[in-house]
Coordinates of C-alpha atoms in Angstrom, one line a residue:
A4 CA 121.6 -31.2 62.9
P5 CA 119.4 -28.8 60.9
I6 CA 121.1 -26.2 58.9
A7 CA 120.1 -23.0 56.9
V8 CA 121.1 -22.2 53.4
A9 CA 122.5 -18.9 54.7
E10 CA 124.8 -20.8 57.0
V11 CA 126.0 -23.0 54.0
R12 CA 126.7 -19.9 51.9
E13 CA 128.6 -18.2 54.7
G14 CA 130.6 -21.4 55.3
V15 CA 131.6 -21.7 51.6
L16 CA 132.7 -18.0 51.4
R17 CA 134.7 -18.3 54.5
A18 CA 136.3 -21.6 53.5
A19 CA 137.3 -20.2 50.1
A20 CA 139.5 -17.6 51.7
R21 CA 141.1 -20.0 54.1
V22 CA 142.0 -23.1 52.0
R23 CA 145.8 -23.3 51.4
V24 CA 146.4 -26.7 50.0
Y25 CA 144.2 -29.4 48.6
R26 CA 144.2 -32.6 46.5
A27 CA 141.5 -35.0 45.5
T28 CA 140.5 -37.7 43.1
F29 CA 137.0 -38.1 41.6
L30 CA 135.3 -40.8 39.5
V31 CA 133.3 -39.3 36.6
T32 CA 130.4 -41.2 35.0
E33 CA 128.9 -39.8 31.8
R34 CA 125.9 -41.1 30.0
N35 CA 124.7 -40.8 26.4
L36 CA 127.8 -39.2 25.0
D37 CA 127.0 -40.6 21.6
F38 CA 123.9 -42.8 21.6
P39 CA 123.7 -45.7 20.8
E40 CA 127.5 -46.3 20.4
V41 CA 128.8 -44.9 23.7
T42 CA 126.0 -44.9 26.2
Q43 CA 128.3 -44.6 29.2
R44 CA 131.9 -43.8 29.9
R45 CA 134.1 -43.5 33.0
L46 CA 136.9 -41.0 33.6
I47 CA 139.2 -40.2 36.5
L48 CA 139.5 -36.5 37.5
S49 CA 142.5 -35.5 39.7
V50 CA 142.9 -32.0 41.2
A51 CA 145.7 -30.4 43.2
F52 CA 145.9 -26.9 44.6
R53 CA 148.3 -24.6 46.5
A54 CA 147.1 -21.0 47.2
P55 CA 146.9 -18.7 45.6
E56 CA 147.8 -19.6 42.0
R57 CA 149.2 -23.2 41.7
F58 CA 146.7 -25.6 40.3
R59 CA 146.8 -28.9 38.5
L60 CA 143.9 -30.8 36.9
E61 CA 144.1 -34.1 35.0
V62 CA 141.5 -36.2 33.2
D63 CA 142.2 -39.8 32.5
D64 CA 139.7 -41.5 30.2
L65 CA 139.1 -45.1 31.2
T66 CA 136.4 -45.8 28.6
D67 CA 136.6 -48.9 26.4
Y68 CA 135.5 -47.4 23.1
P69 CA 134.1 -49.5 20.2
G70 CA 136.8 -49.8 17.5
N71 CA 139.5 -47.2 17.1
R72 CA 137.4 -44.3 15.9
W73 CA 137.5 -42.4 19.2
T74 CA 140.0 -40.0 20.7
P75 CA 140.1 -40.6 24.5
T76 CA 139.5 -37.4 26.5
D77 CA 142.8 -37.2 28.3
L78 CA 143.9 -33.8 29.3
T79 CA 146.3 -32.0 31.7
L80 CA 146.1 -28.4 32.9
I81 CA 148.8 -26.8 35.1
V82 CA 148.9 -23.3 36.5
N83 CA 152.1 -22.1 38.2
G84 CA 151.7 -18.4 38.9
G85 CA 152.9 -16.6 35.8
R86 CA 153.0 -19.7 33.7
W87 CA 150.1 -21.9 32.3
S88 CA 150.0 -25.1 30.3
L89 CA 147.2 -27.2 28.8
T90 CA 147.6 -30.5 26.9
A91 CA 144.3 -31.7 25.5
P92 CA 142.8 -33.4 22.4
S93 CA 142.6 -31.1 19.4
A94 CA 139.2 -30.4 17.8
C95 CA 138.2 -33.7 16.4
P96 CA 135.1 -34.3 14.2
R97 CA 133.2 -37.4 15.2
G98 CA 134.4 -40.5 13.4
L99 CA 138.1 -39.4 13.0
G100 CA 139.1 -40.7 16.4
R101 CA 142.7 -41.4 17.0
T102 CA 143.9 -39.4 14.0
C103 CA 143.3 -36.2 16.1
P104 CA 146.5 -35.7 18.2
P105 CA 146.7 -33.8 21.5
V106 CA 147.8 -30.1 21.4
R107 CA 150.0 -28.5 24.0
T108 CA 149.8 -24.8 24.7
V109 CA 152.1 -22.9 27.1
V110 CA 151.5 -19.4 28.3
R111 CA 154.2 -17.2 30.0
D112 CA 153.9 -13.8 31.5
R113 CA 150.4 -14.7 32.6
A114 CA 148.3 -12.0 34.4
P115 CA 147.2 -12.9 37.9
F116 CA 143.8 -14.7 37.9
S117 CA 143.6 -14.3 34.1
P118 CA 140.3 -15.3 32.5
G119 CA 142.3 -16.2 29.3
T120 CA 144.2 -18.9 31.1
P121 CA 141.6 -20.4 33.5
M122 CA 142.1 -22.1 36.8
P123 CA 138.8 -23.9 37.6
T124 CA 139.0 -23.8 41.4
D125 CA 135.3 -24.3 42.1
L126 CA 136.4 -28.0 42.1
V127 CA 138.2 -27.1 45.4
V128 CA 135.5 -24.9 47.0
P129 CA 132.5 -23.9 44.9
L130 CA 132.9 -20.2 45.6
E131 CA 131.4 -19.0 42.3
I132 CA 128.2 -20.9 42.8
F133 CA 127.5 -19.5 46.2
A134 CA 128.8 -16.0 45.4
G135 CA 126.3 -15.7 42.6
A136 CA 123.2 -17.6 43.7
E137 CA 121.4 -19.0 46.6
P138 CA 121.0 -22.8 46.1
E139 CA 118.1 -24.8 47.3
L140 CA 118.8 -26.7 50.5
L141 CA 117.9 -30.4 50.2
G142 CA 119.1 -31.8 53.5
V143 CA 122.0 -33.4 55.4
G144 CA 123.6 -36.8 55.3
R145 CA 127.0 -38.5 55.1
V146 CA 129.4 -38.9 52.1
L147 CA 132.8 -40.7 52.4
G148 CA 132.0 -41.0 56.1
R149 CA 131.9 -37.2 56.5
P150 CA 128.9 -35.1 57.6
A151 CA 127.6 -33.5 54.4
V152 CA 125.0 -31.0 53.2
R153 CA 123.1 -31.4 50.0
V154 CA 122.0 -28.5 47.8
A155 CA 120.5 -28.1 44.3
V156 CA 121.0 -25.4 41.6
P157 CA 120.3 -25.2 37.9
Y158 CA 123.1 -26.2 35.6
A159 CA 123.3 -22.6 34.3
A160 CA 124.3 -21.5 37.8
A161 CA 126.7 -24.5 38.4
R162 CA 128.8 -24.3 35.2
S163 CA 131.9 -23.6 37.3
L164 CA 131.8 -27.2 38.6
F165 CA 132.0 -28.4 35.0
A166 CA 134.7 -26.1 33.7
F167 CA 137.0 -29.0 33.1
T168 CA 134.6 -30.1 30.3
E169 CA 135.4 -26.9 28.4
L170 CA 139.2 -27.4 28.3
G171 CA 139.2 -29.9 25.5
G172 CA 138.1 -33.3 24.4
T173 CA 134.6 -34.6 23.8
W174 CA 131.8 -34.1 26.3
R175 CA 128.0 -34.4 26.3
P176 CA 125.9 -31.2 26.3
F177 CA 123.7 -30.0 29.2
F178 CA 120.4 -28.1 29.2
E179 CA 120.4 -24.8 31.1
D180 CA 117.6 -25.9 33.5
D181 CA 119.0 -29.4 34.2
R182 CA 119.2 -29.9 38.0
V183 CA 122.6 -30.2 39.7
E184 CA 122.6 -31.8 43.1
L185 CA 125.8 -31.2 45.1
W186 CA 127.0 -32.7 48.4
L187 CA 129.4 -30.5 50.4
D188 CA 131.6 -31.5 53.4
R189 CA 129.9 -29.8 56.3
R190 CA 133.1 -29.0 58.1
T191 CA 135.4 -28.0 55.2
W192 CA 132.8 -27.1 52.5
L193 CA 134.8 -29.1 49.9
P194 CA 132.6 -30.6 47.2
L195 CA 132.3 -34.4 47.6
E196 CA 129.8 -35.4 45.0
W197 CA 127.6 -33.9 42.3
E198 CA 125.1 -35.2 39.8
V199 CA 123.1 -33.7 36.8
F200 CA 119.5 -34.7 36.5
P201 CA 117.5 -33.8 33.3
A202 CA 114.9 -31.0 33.6
P203 CA 111.3 -32.0 33.0
G204 CA 109.2 -30.4 30.2
R205 CA 108.6 -30.1 26.5
E206 CA 111.4 -27.6 26.0
R207 CA 113.9 -30.2 27.4
N208 CA 112.5 -32.9 25.1
L209 CA 112.9 -30.7 22.0
W210 CA 116.4 -29.9 23.1
E211 CA 117.2 -33.7 23.3
Q212 CA 116.0 -34.1 19.7
R213 CA 118.3 -31.3 18.5
F214 CA 121.3 -33.0 20.1
E215 CA 120.3 -36.5 19.0
L216 CA 120.0 -37.7 22.5
P217 CA 117.7 -40.4 23.7
P218 CA 114.8 -39.5 26.0
E219 CA 116.4 -38.7 29.4
H220 CA 114.2 -39.1 32.5
P221 CA 114.4 -36.5 35.3
S222 CA 114.9 -39.2 37.9
R223 CA 118.1 -40.6 36.4
A224 CA 121.4 -38.7 36.5
V225 CA 123.2 -38.2 33.2
F226 CA 126.5 -37.1 34.7
E227 CA 128.0 -38.0 38.1
V228 CA 131.2 -36.9 39.8
R229 CA 132.0 -38.7 43.1
A230 CA 135.1 -38.2 45.3
V231 CA 137.3 -41.2 45.8
N232 CA 139.6 -39.4 48.2
V233 CA 139.9 -35.8 49.4
S234 CA 142.9 -34.4 51.4
R235 CA 144.1 -31.1 52.7
E236 CA 147.7 -32.4 52.7
P237 CA 150.2 -30.5 50.5
P238 CA 150.6 -31.8 47.0
P239 CA 153.9 -33.6 46.3
R240 CA 156.9 -31.6 45.2
G241 CA 157.0 -31.1 41.4
T242 CA 153.2 -31.2 41.0
F243 CA 153.0 -27.8 39.4
R244 CA 156.2 -28.0 37.4
I245 CA 155.7 -27.0 33.7
E246 CA 158.2 -28.9 31.7
A247 CA 160.0 -27.3 28.7
R248 CA 158.5 -29.6 26.0
P249 CA 157.5 -28.6 22.5
G250 CA 154.3 -26.7 22.1
S251 CA 152.7 -23.5 21.1
V252 CA 154.0 -20.7 23.4
R253 CA 152.1 -17.5 24.0
T254 CA 152.4 -14.5 26.3
E255 CA 149.8 -12.3 28.0
G256 CA 152.3 -9.4 28.0
V257 CA 152.5 -8.4 31.6
R258 CA 155.4 -7.7 34.0
R259 CA 155.1 -8.6 37.7
I260 CA 156.8 -5.9 39.7
P261 CA 157.3 -5.2 43.5
L262 CA 154.5 -3.2 45.0
G263 CA 157.0 -0.7 46.3
S264 CA 158.2 0.1 42.8
L265 CA 154.7 0.6 41.3
A266 CA 154.5 4.4 41.8
D267 CA 157.9 4.9 40.1
E268 CA 156.8 2.6 37.3
V269 CA 153.6 4.3 36.4
G270 CA 154.5 7.8 37.5
Y271 CA 151.8 8.3 40.2
E272 CA 150.6 6.7 43.5
P273 CA 147.8 4.3 42.5
V274 CA 144.5 4.5 44.3
A275 CA 144.1 1.9 47.0
P276 CA 141.1 0.7 49.0
E277 CA 141.0 1.0 52.8
A278 CA 139.6 -2.5 53.1
V279 CA 139.6 -5.5 50.7
D280 CA 137.4 -8.0 52.7
G281 CA 140.5 -9.1 54.7
L282 CA 142.5 -10.1 51.6
P283 CA 146.2 -9.1 51.7
V284 CA 148.1 -7.6 48.7
Y285 CA 149.2 -10.4 46.4
Q286 CA 150.9 -8.9 43.3
A287 CA 151.1 -5.9 41.0
V288 CA 151.5 -6.1 37.2
V289 CA 152.0 -3.5 34.4
P290 CA 151.7 -4.1 30.7
A291 CA 154.9 -5.1 29.0
E292 CA 154.0 -2.8 26.1
P293 CA 151.4 0.1 26.0
A294 CA 148.2 -1.0 24.3
P295 CA 144.7 0.4 23.8
S296 CA 142.3 -0.2 26.6
A297 CA 145.2 -1.5 28.8
P298 CA 145.4 -0.2 32.4
D299 CA 148.4 1.5 33.7
A300 CA 148.7 -1.0 36.5
V301 CA 146.7 -3.8 38.2
V302 CA 147.1 -4.6 41.9
T303 CA 145.7 -7.9 43.1
Y304 CA 144.6 -9.0 46.6
A305 CA 144.2 -12.7 47.4
S306 CA 143.7 -15.3 50.1
G307 CA 143.0 -18.9 49.4
L308 CA 140.7 -19.0 46.4
S309 CA 139.3 -15.5 46.9
W310 CA 140.8 -12.7 44.9
V311 CA 140.2 -9.0 44.0
K312 CA 141.8 -7.1 41.1
L313 CA 142.0 -3.3 41.0
A314 CA 143.0 -1.8 37.6
E315 CA 143.7 1.9 37.1
R316 CA 144.2 4.1 34.2
R317 CA 144.7 7.9 34.3
A318 CA 143.9 10.1 31.4
G319 CA 146.8 11.8 29.7
A320 CA 146.8 15.4 28.6
E321 CA 145.7 14.4 25.1
E322 CA 142.7 12.4 26.4
G323 CA 139.5 14.2 27.1
P324 CA 136.5 13.0 29.2
E325 CA 134.9 11.7 26.0
G326 CA 137.9 9.6 24.9
E327 CA 138.0 5.9 24.4
P328 CA 136.8 3.7 27.3
P329 CA 139.9 2.9 29.5
F330 CA 139.2 -0.8 29.8
G331 CA 137.2 -1.5 26.6
P332 CA 133.5 -0.8 25.9
V333 CA 131.0 -1.1 28.7
S334 CA 128.6 -4.0 28.2
P335 CA 124.9 -3.5 27.7
L336 CA 124.5 -5.6 30.8
A337 CA 126.2 -3.0 33.0
E338 CA 123.9 -1.7 35.7
E339 CA 124.3 1.8 37.1
V340 CA 124.5 1.5 40.9
A341 CA 124.8 4.1 43.6
L342 CA 127.9 3.6 45.7
P343 CA 127.4 3.5 49.5
G344 CA 129.7 6.4 50.0
G345 CA 128.2 8.5 47.2
G346 CA 128.6 8.7 43.5
V347 CA 127.8 6.1 40.9
A348 CA 129.5 3.1 39.3
Y349 CA 128.7 0.5 36.6
Y350 CA 128.3 -3.2 37.7
E351 CA 128.6 -6.2 35.4
P352 CA 127.7 -9.7 36.4
A353 CA 130.3 -12.5 36.0
T354 CA 130.8 -14.1 32.6
E355 CA 132.9 -17.0 31.3
E356 CA 135.6 -14.5 30.5
A357 CA 135.6 -12.3 33.7
G358 CA 134.5 -12.1 37.3
R359 CA 132.1 -9.6 38.7
R360 CA 133.2 -6.1 37.6
L361 CA 132.6 -2.6 38.7
L362 CA 133.7 0.4 36.6
I363 CA 134.2 3.7 38.4
H364 CA 134.7 6.8 36.3
A365 CA 136.2 9.6 38.5
A366 CA 137.9 12.9 38.0
G367 CA 141.3 12.3 36.5
T368 CA 141.2 8.6 36.8
D369 CA 139.2 5.4 36.0
L370 CA 139.1 2.3 38.1
L371 CA 138.0 -1.3 37.4
L372 CA 137.4 -3.6 40.3
E373 CA 137.0 -7.3 39.5
T374 CA 136.5 -10.2 41.9
N375 CA 135.1 -13.7 42.4
L376 CA 133.5 -12.6 45.7
P377 CA 129.8 -11.7 46.0
R378 CA 128.3 -8.5 44.7
E379 CA 127.8 -7.1 48.1
E380 CA 131.5 -7.5 48.9
L381 CA 132.5 -5.8 45.7
L382 CA 130.4 -2.8 46.5
R383 CA 131.8 -2.6 50.0
I384 CA 135.3 -2.6 48.7
A385 CA 134.4 0.1 46.2
A386 CA 132.9 2.3 49.0
S387 CA 136.3 2.4 50.6
L388 CA 138.1 3.9 47.6
P389 CA 139.0 7.6 47.9
V390 CA 137.2 8.6 44.7
D391 CA 133.7 9.9 43.8
G392 CA 132.1 8.0 40.9
L393 CA 130.8 10.2 38.0
P394 CA 128.4 9.3 35.2
A395 CA 130.5 7.7 32.4
P396 CA 130.6 9.2 28.9
Q397 CA 128.0 7.9 26.5
D398 CA 130.6 6.8 24.0
W399 CA 131.9 4.2 26.5
F400 CA 128.8 2.0 26.3
R401 CA 128.6 -0.8 23.8
G402 CA 125.1 -1.5 22.4
E403 CA 123.8 -4.4 20.4
G404 CA 123.7 -2.3 17.2
E405 CA 124.4 1.3 16.2
G406 CA 122.2 2.7 19.0
V407 CA 122.8 4.7 22.0
R408 CA 122.2 4.0 25.7
V409 CA 119.5 6.2 27.2
S410 CA 117.4 6.4 30.3
L411 CA 113.8 5.2 30.4
E412 CA 112.6 8.8 30.4
E413 CA 114.6 9.5 27.2
A414 CA 113.3 6.3 25.6
A415 CA 109.7 7.4 26.2
A416 CA 110.4 10.9 24.8
R417 CA 112.5 10.0 21.8
A418 CA 111.3 6.6 20.5
G419 CA 108.4 8.0 18.5
F420 CA 106.1 5.4 20.2
A421 CA 105.1 4.5 23.7
P422 CA 107.6 1.7 24.6
L423 CA 106.1 -1.3 26.5
V424 CA 107.8 -2.1 29.8
P425 CA 107.2 -4.9 32.2
A426 CA 105.1 -4.0 35.3
A427 CA 106.0 -7.4 36.9
L428 CA 109.2 -9.4 36.7
P429 CA 110.5 -12.6 38.3
Q430 CA 112.1 -12.1 41.7
G431 CA 115.5 -10.5 41.8
Y432 CA 115.5 -8.8 38.3
V433 CA 116.4 -5.2 37.9
L434 CA 116.6 -2.8 35.0
A435 CA 120.2 -2.8 33.6
S436 CA 120.0 -0.7 30.4
V437 CA 117.8 0.9 27.8
E438 CA 119.1 1.4 24.2
L439 CA 117.6 3.2 21.2
L440 CA 118.4 1.8 17.8
P441 CA 118.0 3.5 14.4
G442 CA 115.7 1.8 11.9
E443 CA 114.2 2.4 8.4
D444 CA 110.7 2.7 9.9
G445 CA 111.8 4.6 13.0
P446 CA 113.9 3.9 16.1
G447 CA 113.7 0.6 18.0
A448 CA 114.2 0.1 21.7
I449 CA 115.9 -2.6 23.8
V450 CA 115.0 -2.8 27.5
L451 CA 117.3 -5.2 29.3
H452 CA 116.8 -6.6 32.8
I453 CA 119.3 -8.8 34.7
R454 CA 119.5 -10.6 38.1
P455 CA 122.6 -8.8 39.5
E456 CA 123.6 -11.7 41.8
D457 CA 123.7 -14.2 38.9
S458 CA 126.4 -14.6 36.3
V459 CA 125.7 -13.9 32.7
V460 CA 127.0 -17.4 31.8
G461 CA 123.6 -18.9 32.3
G462 CA 121.7 -16.2 30.5
A463 CA 120.2 -14.6 33.5
R464 CA 118.5 -11.8 31.6
I465 CA 115.2 -10.6 30.1
R466 CA 115.5 -8.7 26.9
L467 CA 112.6 -6.8 25.5
F468 CA 112.9 -5.5 21.9
Q469 CA 110.4 -3.4 20.0
H470 CA 110.3 -1.4 16.8
P471 CA 107.6 -0.1 14.3
A472 CA 106.5 -3.0 12.0
A473 CA 103.3 -4.2 10.3
E474 CA 104.1 -7.9 10.4
L475 CA 106.4 -10.5 11.9
P476 CA 109.7 -11.1 10.2
P477 CA 110.5 -14.5 8.7
A478 CA 111.2 -17.1 11.4
T479 CA 114.9 -18.0 11.8
A480 CA 114.5 -21.0 14.1
A481 CA 113.4 -24.5 13.2
D482 CA 111.2 -25.2 16.3
V483 CA 109.0 -22.1 16.2
R484 CA 105.4 -22.6 17.4
E485 CA 102.3 -20.4 16.8
I486 CA 100.8 -19.1 20.0
V487 CA 98.4 -16.4 21.2
V488 CA 100.2 -13.5 23.0
R489 CA 98.2 -10.7 24.6
G490 CA 95.2 -11.6 22.5
V491 CA 96.9 -11.6 19.1
P492 CA 98.7 -14.3 17.0
G493 CA 102.4 -14.7 17.9
R494 CA 105.1 -17.3 18.0
W495 CA 107.4 -19.1 20.5
S496 CA 110.9 -20.4 20.0
P497 CA 111.9 -22.9 22.8
E498 CA 115.5 -22.9 21.6
R499 CA 115.8 -19.1 22.2
S500 CA 113.1 -18.8 24.9
Q501 CA 111.8 -16.1 22.7
L502 CA 108.2 -14.8 22.3
E503 CA 107.3 -12.6 19.3
W504 CA 104.2 -10.7 18.2
I505 CA 102.8 -7.6 16.5
E506 CA 100.9 -5.1 18.7
A507 CA 99.7 -1.6 17.9
G508 CA 102.0 -1.3 15.0
L509 CA 105.0 -2.6 16.9
Y510 CA 107.1 -5.7 16.5
V511 CA 107.7 -7.0 20.1
S512 CA 109.9 -9.8 21.3
V513 CA 110.7 -11.0 24.8
D514 CA 113.9 -13.1 25.2
A515 CA 114.7 -14.9 28.5
P516 CA 117.4 -17.6 27.9
G517 CA 116.6 -20.7 29.8
A518 CA 113.1 -19.5 30.9
S519 CA 109.9 -21.6 30.3
L520 CA 107.0 -20.5 28.1
E521 CA 104.9 -19.8 31.2
D522 CA 107.5 -17.5 32.6
V523 CA 107.9 -15.5 29.4
L524 CA 104.2 -15.3 28.9
A525 CA 103.8 -13.9 32.4
V526 CA 106.4 -11.1 31.6
A527 CA 104.6 -10.4 28.3
A528 CA 101.2 -10.2 30.1
S529 CA 102.6 -7.5 32.5
L530 CA 103.7 -5.1 29.7
E531 CA 102.4 -1.6 29.9
P532 CA 103.1 1.5 27.7
L533 CA 105.7 3.9 29.1
T534 CA 104.8 7.5 28.2
W535 CA 106.6 10.8 28.4
A536 CA 104.8 13.5 30.5
S537 CA 105.3 17.1 29.1
P538 CA 106.5 19.7 31.5
T539 CA 103.6 21.5 33.2
P540 CA 103.3 25.3 32.9
G541 CA 105.2 27.1 35.6
G542 CA 107.5 24.2 36.6
P543 CA 109.5 21.1 35.6
A544 CA 107.9 17.8 34.7
S545 CA 107.4 15.4 37.6
P546 CA 108.8 11.8 37.3
G547 CA 105.7 10.8 39.2
A548 CA 103.2 12.3 36.7
G549 CA 100.2 10.1 36.4
P550 CA 98.5 8.9 33.2
A551 CA 96.0 11.7 33.3
E552 CA 98.7 14.4 33.5
A553 CA 100.6 12.8 30.7
G554 CA 97.6 12.4 28.4
A555 CA 98.2 8.7 28.4
S556 CA 95.6 5.9 28.3
D557 CA 94.6 4.2 31.5
G558 CA 97.2 1.7 32.7
A559 CA 100.2 3.5 31.1
V560 CA 103.4 3.8 33.0
A561 CA 104.1 7.6 32.9
L562 CA 107.4 9.5 33.3
G563 CA 108.3 13.1 32.9
S564 CA 111.3 14.5 31.0
P565 CA 112.2 17.2 28.5
A566 CA 111.9 16.0 24.9
P567 CA 114.8 16.9 22.7
D568 CA 114.4 16.4 18.9
A569 CA 117.2 14.0 18.2
L570 CA 118.7 10.8 19.7
P571 CA 120.9 11.6 22.7
S572 CA 124.7 11.9 22.4
G573 CA 125.6 12.6 26.0
P574 CA 125.7 10.3 29.0
P575 CA 122.4 9.3 30.6
P576 CA 121.5 10.8 34.0
A577 CA 122.8 9.1 37.1
G578 CA 120.5 6.3 38.2
G579 CA 118.5 6.6 35.0
H580 CA 119.1 3.1 33.6

């Protein structure tokens, strides 16, 4: 029967919270690992899971390698609540093969859902893919005799399905725009089969040459994972046991304590949401030892594969509102958002190191929500917290240099030039941050846009940088091409997806990792100068002041704002990013 992609997404999100036990075996076929010596290899991938934090993954390399120069990619990952173990081949330069022994690492006192000790559960239900993107629906069919749905996403959005390749051993690379086609069980939404097809285009061809790969045609899969058997029966007893064998032992330095003892432990009653998307309380942890940027406590909520973490830190008497950021510096990718119940917060997309995060700075306390659920669920949970979000101190924001985070209005007033800003962007992109950087010839400006629903892992961002300059700096990439941009000579780097040129005394670059030349040229063509409109006599400046009022040329994007003499040191206005 026909099906809509929204129905698939809803089914995956619902299944992720409901799955309790799981085990499966997959056959992996990988092509062009090391052309021409190893053109194809086969591996067995085994997965077992018991909610919420017991997980086992094994890779058994079946490849018959030429000679004895190769180290088979055999690895075992086990997660058992507060303990974590990984046995995998050590870093092994090509050609040294079996002289590179496996290394075993054991972690104790593991934090719940810790990014430092991963548990790649998208192999059970691909929650991260559907929480962060809307795949293309290809159709329906049958796999392993089961009704199945087929979807497609770029590799950049499907990395979570390939997390096992990042645990150790030797694996082939993938291009960000390679196409991943995934079959899902239509009843349980478990992944049954997925393949990687090369992206078409010149950028992909140049990338192949850099990695010494043969020409790879878009019609032939270069990586295949096919289920041999899938079961929702409980894994056998002992599956998640971590044996006390020699190995490197580390600790993440947390103590798991009963929730009822948390208030006595930290000295106050932690903030709690009224609703957590139906997830029950799972565990509470506190740091084993006080540490900078460590929360007082973290309370976790979990069901199946779905989880939410709420960290809290309250300022001591010696800490003022302009003190150190409570959970580390805020990323330049953080987008200021209005909370449904009032106030503001700072949203960061998922990365390889963390889930979607929302920082809330409130009177007397700071909160950090993190989850693998979609952005809309994260904001809904935040709205149920009994706090009002305030603009965060400027010192909390981490820039790319020694600059400061400002609003667009401040950038126009203080840059010393009219910054160019895009008047048209690809669908889904929003302004995340603006940063002013000091420079010998005057300040530079970074304008950063992101797609909030995407993860940062795939480079879902558009970065516009500009500063006063008379000529292009020396090229730092080997594959730079000369190209005309906005009627002037410029250059294009396919490796970086970066366009550079000089315009009106400014060096301008547009970076959009993974984007095509046509897409980046379209962003560049839409750039218009952003100007600051002086206050009109008898009243404040209007943010809607037009070019004529601002004294700007036709086509300029005009904003009104007071114009201080120096770079800002205080927080940007709410909603001004």
